[in-house]
Short mmCIF file of C-alpha atoms in Angstrom, two decimals:
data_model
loop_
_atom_site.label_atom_id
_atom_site.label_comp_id
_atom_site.label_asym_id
_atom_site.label_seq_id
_atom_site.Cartn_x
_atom_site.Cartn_y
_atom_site.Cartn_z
CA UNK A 1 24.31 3.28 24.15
CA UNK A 2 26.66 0.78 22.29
CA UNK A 3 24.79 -1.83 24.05
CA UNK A 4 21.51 -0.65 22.88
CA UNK A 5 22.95 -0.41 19.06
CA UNK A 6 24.51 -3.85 19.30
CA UNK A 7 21.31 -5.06 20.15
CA UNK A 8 19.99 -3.60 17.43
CA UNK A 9 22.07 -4.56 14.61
CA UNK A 10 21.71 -8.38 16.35
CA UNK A 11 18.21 -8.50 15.66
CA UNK A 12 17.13 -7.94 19.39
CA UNK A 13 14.50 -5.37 18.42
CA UNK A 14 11.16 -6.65 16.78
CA UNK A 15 8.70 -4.03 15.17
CA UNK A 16 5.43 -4.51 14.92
CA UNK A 17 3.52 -3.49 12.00
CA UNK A 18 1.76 -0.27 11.72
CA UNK A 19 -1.62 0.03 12.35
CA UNK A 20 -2.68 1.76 9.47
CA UNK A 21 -0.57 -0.60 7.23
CA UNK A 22 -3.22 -3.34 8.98
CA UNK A 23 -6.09 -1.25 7.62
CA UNK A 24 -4.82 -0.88 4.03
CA UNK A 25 -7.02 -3.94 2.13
CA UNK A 26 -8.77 -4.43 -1.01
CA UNK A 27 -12.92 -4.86 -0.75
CA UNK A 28 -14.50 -8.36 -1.34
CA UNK A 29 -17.04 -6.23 -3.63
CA UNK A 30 -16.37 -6.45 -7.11
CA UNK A 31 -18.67 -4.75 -10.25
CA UNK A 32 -20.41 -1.33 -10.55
CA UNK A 33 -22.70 0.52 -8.17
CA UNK A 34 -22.12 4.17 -9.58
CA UNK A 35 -20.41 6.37 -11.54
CA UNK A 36 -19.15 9.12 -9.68
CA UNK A 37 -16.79 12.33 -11.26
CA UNK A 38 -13.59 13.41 -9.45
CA UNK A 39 -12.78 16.46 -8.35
CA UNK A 40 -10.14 18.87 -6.19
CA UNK A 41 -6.97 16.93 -7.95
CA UNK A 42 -7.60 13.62 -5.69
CA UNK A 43 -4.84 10.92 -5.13
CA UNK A 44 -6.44 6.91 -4.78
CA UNK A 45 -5.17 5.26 -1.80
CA UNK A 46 -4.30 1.59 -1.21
CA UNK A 47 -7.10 1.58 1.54
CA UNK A 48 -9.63 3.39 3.50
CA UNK A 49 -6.88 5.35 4.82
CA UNK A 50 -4.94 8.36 4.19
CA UNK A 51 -1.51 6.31 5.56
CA UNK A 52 -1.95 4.15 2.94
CA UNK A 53 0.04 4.44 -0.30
CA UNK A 54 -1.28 6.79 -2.86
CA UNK A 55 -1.36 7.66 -6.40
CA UNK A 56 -2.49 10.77 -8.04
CA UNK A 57 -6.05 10.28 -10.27
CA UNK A 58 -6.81 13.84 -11.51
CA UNK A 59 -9.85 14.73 -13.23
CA UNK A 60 -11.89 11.53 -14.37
CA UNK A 61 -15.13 9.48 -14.32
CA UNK A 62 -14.90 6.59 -11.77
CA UNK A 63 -16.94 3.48 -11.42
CA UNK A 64 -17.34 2.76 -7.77
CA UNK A 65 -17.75 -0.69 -6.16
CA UNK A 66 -18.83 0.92 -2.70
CA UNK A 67 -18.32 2.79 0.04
CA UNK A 68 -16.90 1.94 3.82
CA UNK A 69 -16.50 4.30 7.18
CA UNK A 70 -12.92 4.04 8.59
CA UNK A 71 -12.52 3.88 12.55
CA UNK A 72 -12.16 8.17 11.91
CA UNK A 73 -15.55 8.31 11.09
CA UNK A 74 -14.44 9.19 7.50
CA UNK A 75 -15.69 7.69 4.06
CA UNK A 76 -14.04 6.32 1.44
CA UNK A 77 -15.21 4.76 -1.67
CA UNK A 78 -13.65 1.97 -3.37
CA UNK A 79 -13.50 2.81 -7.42
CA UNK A 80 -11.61 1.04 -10.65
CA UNK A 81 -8.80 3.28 -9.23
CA UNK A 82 -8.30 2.31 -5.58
CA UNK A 83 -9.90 3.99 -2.15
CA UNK A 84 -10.73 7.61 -2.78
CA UNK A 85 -11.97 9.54 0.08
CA UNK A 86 -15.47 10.80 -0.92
CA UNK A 87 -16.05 13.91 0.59
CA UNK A 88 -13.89 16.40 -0.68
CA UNK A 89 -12.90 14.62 -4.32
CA UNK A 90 -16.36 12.61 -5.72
CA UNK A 91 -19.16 14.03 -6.79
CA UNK A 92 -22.17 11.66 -7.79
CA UNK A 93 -24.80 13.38 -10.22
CA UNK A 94 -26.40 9.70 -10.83
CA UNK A 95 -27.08 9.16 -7.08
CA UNK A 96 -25.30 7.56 -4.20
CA UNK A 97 -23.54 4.46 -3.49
CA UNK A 98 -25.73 1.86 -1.91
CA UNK A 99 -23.36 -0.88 -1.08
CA UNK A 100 -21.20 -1.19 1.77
CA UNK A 101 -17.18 -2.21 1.54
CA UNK A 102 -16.34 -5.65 3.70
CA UNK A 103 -13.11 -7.12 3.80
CA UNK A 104 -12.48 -10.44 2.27
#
């Protein structure tokens, strides 16, 4: 066990980077699509992710830039305040988002 912890402390034990740290990312897409109106005291996220940092947004009007499906099937929408996932906290009484999120 000493041998494990020396090993340790000497650097001889490389992490790799989470996955969902990998998947937190800002969309090339820039401008409005739609306004949509939040709801259910939602938190924005630094990506299309729920691992991702957050920050709470409360009740507010959004402008979002578009929308992307996550490997979980689930989907987000990119807005002026970060990734918020779109079932549960957007409503959109102008419409839906037409564009799709791509990475840079």
């Amino acid at each position: 066990m000493l041998a494990a912890a020396s090993g340790l402390f000497a650097g001889g034990v490389a992490t790799a980077p989470s996955a969902a740290a990998a998947d937190c990312w800002t969309p090339a897409q820039f401008g409005h699509n739609q306004w949509a109106h939040t709801q259910n005291n939602p938190i924005s996220h630094d990506g299309p992710y729920g691992a991702c940092d957050s920050y709470a947004v409360g009740s507010a009007w959004v402008s979002v830039m578009c929308k992307y499906t996550n490997t979980a099937g689930s989907v987000w929408y990119y807005t002026d305040w970060g990734w918020i996932y779109g079932a549960k906290y957007l409503s959109f009484p102008y419409g839906g988002v037409t564009v799709t999120c791509t990475k840079y």
